mmCIF file of C-alpha atoms in Angstrom:
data_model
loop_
_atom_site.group_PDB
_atom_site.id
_atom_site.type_symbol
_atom_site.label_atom_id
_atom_site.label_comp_id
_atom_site.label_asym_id
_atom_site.label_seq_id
_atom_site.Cartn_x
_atom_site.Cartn_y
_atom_site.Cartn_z
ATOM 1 C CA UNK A 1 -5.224 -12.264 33.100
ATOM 2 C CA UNK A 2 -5.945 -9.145 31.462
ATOM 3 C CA UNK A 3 -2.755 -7.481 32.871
ATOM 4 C CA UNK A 4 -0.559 -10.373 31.261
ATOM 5 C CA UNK A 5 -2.325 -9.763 28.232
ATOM 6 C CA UNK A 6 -1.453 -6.206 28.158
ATOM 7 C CA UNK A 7 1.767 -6.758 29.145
ATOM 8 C CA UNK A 8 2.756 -8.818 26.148
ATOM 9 C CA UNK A 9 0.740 -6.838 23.745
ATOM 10 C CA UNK A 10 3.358 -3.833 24.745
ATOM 11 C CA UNK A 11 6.464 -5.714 24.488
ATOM 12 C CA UNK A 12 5.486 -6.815 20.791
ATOM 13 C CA UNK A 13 4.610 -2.819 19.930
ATOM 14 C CA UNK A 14 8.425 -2.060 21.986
ATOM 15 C CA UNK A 15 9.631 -4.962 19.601
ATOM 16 C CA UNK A 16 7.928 -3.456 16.338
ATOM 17 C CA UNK A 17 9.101 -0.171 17.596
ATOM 18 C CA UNK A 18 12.849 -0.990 17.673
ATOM 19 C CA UNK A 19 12.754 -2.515 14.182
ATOM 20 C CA UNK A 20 11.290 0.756 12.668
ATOM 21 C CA UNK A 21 13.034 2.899 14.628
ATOM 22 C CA UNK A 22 16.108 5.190 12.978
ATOM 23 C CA UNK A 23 18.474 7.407 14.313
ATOM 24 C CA UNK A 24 19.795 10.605 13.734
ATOM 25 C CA UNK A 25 21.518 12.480 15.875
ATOM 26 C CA UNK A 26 19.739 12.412 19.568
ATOM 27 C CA UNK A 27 16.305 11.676 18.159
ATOM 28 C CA UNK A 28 14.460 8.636 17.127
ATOM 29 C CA UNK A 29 12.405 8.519 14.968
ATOM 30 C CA UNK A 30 9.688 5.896 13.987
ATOM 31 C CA UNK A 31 8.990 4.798 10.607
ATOM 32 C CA UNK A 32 5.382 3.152 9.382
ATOM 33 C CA UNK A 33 3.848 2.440 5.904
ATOM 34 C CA UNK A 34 0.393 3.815 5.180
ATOM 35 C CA UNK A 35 -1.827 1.469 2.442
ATOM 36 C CA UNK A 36 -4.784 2.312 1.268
ATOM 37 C CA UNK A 37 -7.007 0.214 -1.542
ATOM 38 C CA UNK A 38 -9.401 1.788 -3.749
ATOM 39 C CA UNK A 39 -12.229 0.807 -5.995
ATOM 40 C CA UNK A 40 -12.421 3.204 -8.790
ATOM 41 C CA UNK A 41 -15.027 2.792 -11.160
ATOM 42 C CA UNK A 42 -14.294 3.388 -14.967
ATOM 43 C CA UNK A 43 -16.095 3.266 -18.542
ATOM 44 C CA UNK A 44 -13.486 2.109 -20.861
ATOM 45 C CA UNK A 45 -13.292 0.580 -23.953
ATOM 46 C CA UNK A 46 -10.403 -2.096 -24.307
ATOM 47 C CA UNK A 47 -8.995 -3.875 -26.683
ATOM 48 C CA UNK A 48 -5.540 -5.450 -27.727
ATOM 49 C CA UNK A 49 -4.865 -6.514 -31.326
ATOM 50 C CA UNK A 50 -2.382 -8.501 -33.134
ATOM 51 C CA UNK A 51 -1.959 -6.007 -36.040
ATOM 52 C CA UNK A 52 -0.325 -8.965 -37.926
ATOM 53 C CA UNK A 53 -2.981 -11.188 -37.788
ATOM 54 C CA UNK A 54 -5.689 -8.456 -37.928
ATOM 55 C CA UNK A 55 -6.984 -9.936 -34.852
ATOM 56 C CA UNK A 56 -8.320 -9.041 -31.259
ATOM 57 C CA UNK A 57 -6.513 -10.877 -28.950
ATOM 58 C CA UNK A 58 -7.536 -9.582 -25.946
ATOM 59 C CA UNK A 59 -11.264 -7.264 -24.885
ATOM 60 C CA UNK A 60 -13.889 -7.003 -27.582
ATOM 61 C CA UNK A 61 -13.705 -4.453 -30.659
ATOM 62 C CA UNK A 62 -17.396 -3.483 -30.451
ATOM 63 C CA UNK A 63 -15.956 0.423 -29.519
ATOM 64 C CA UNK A 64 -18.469 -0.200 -26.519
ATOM 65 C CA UNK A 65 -17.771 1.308 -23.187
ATOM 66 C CA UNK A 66 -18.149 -0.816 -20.091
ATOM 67 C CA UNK A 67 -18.451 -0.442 -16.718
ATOM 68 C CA UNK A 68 -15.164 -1.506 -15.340
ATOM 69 C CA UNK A 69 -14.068 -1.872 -11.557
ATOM 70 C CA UNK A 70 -10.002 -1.407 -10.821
ATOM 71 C CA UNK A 71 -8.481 -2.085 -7.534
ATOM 72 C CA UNK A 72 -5.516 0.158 -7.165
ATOM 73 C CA UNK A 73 -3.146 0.090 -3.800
ATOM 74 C CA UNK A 74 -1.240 2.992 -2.878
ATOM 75 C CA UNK A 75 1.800 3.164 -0.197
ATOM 76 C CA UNK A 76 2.983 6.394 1.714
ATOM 77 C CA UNK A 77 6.108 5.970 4.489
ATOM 78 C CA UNK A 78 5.368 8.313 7.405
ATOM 79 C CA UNK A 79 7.825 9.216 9.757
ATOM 80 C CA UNK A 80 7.374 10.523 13.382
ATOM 81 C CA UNK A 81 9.666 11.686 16.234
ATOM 82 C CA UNK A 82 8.375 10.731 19.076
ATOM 83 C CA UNK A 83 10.199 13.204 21.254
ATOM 84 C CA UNK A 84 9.492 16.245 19.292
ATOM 85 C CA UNK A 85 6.029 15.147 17.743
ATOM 86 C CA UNK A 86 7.501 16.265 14.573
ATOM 87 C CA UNK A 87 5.958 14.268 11.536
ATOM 88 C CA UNK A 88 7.277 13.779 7.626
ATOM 89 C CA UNK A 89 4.508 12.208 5.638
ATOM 90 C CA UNK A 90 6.044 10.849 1.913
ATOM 91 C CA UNK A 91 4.010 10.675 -1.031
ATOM 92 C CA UNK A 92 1.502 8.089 -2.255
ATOM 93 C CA UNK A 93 2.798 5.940 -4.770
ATOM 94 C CA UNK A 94 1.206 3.152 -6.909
ATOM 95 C CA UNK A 95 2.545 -0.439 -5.529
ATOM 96 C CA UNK A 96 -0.463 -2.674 -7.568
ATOM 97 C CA UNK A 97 -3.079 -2.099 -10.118
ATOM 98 C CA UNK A 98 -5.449 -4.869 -10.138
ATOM 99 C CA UNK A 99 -3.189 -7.576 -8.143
ATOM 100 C CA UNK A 100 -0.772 -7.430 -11.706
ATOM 101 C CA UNK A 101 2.002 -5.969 -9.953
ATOM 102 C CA UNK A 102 2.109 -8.682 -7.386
ATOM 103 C CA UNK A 103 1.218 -5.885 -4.407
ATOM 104 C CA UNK A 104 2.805 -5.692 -0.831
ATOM 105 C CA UNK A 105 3.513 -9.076 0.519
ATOM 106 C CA UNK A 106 1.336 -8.553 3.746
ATOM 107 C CA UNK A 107 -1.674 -8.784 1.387
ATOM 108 C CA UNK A 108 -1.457 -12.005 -0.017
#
């Protein structure tokens, strides 16, 4: 039954709801993360060397640029009062560069 359906789809988004919610005062307000992925596209030339050794031990020591692709994740909190419509968005911040940081947990 599509009403059931419905039904149970709102009491999970009143359940989600009551875990973000804060208070202050008379107001509640609702809290959310925003994450957003992106492919940027570099030339870079990379190498890492032992300086000991006088060896490369990681990328190639040609001084060649190549065409690199990085996968960066960024992660805003957003806050809105629901009675007001009033709205705080954060700022973006870096939360994984390439899967090395480990990243949110929801994406693995």
């Amino acid at each position: 039954n599509i009403y059931e359906l419905y039904q149970k789809i709102m009491d999970q988004l009143e359940q989600l709801a009551d875990k973000t919610a804060t208070y202050d005062n008379d107001d509640v307000w609702l809290e959310s993360t925003v994450i957003a992925q992106v492919s940027v596209q570099c030339q870079e030339i990379f190498h890492v060397k032992d300086v000991n050794l006088n060896q490369t031990i990681q990328g190639q020591d040609t001084g060649q640029e190549q065409n690199v692709c990085h996968l960066v994740r960024f992660e805003m909190v957003v806050k809105w009062n629901a009675q007001t419509n009033e709205s705080h968005i954060g700022t973006w911040q870096i939360t994984d560069w390439d899967d090395l940081l480990g990243g949110n947990i929801w994406f693995k």
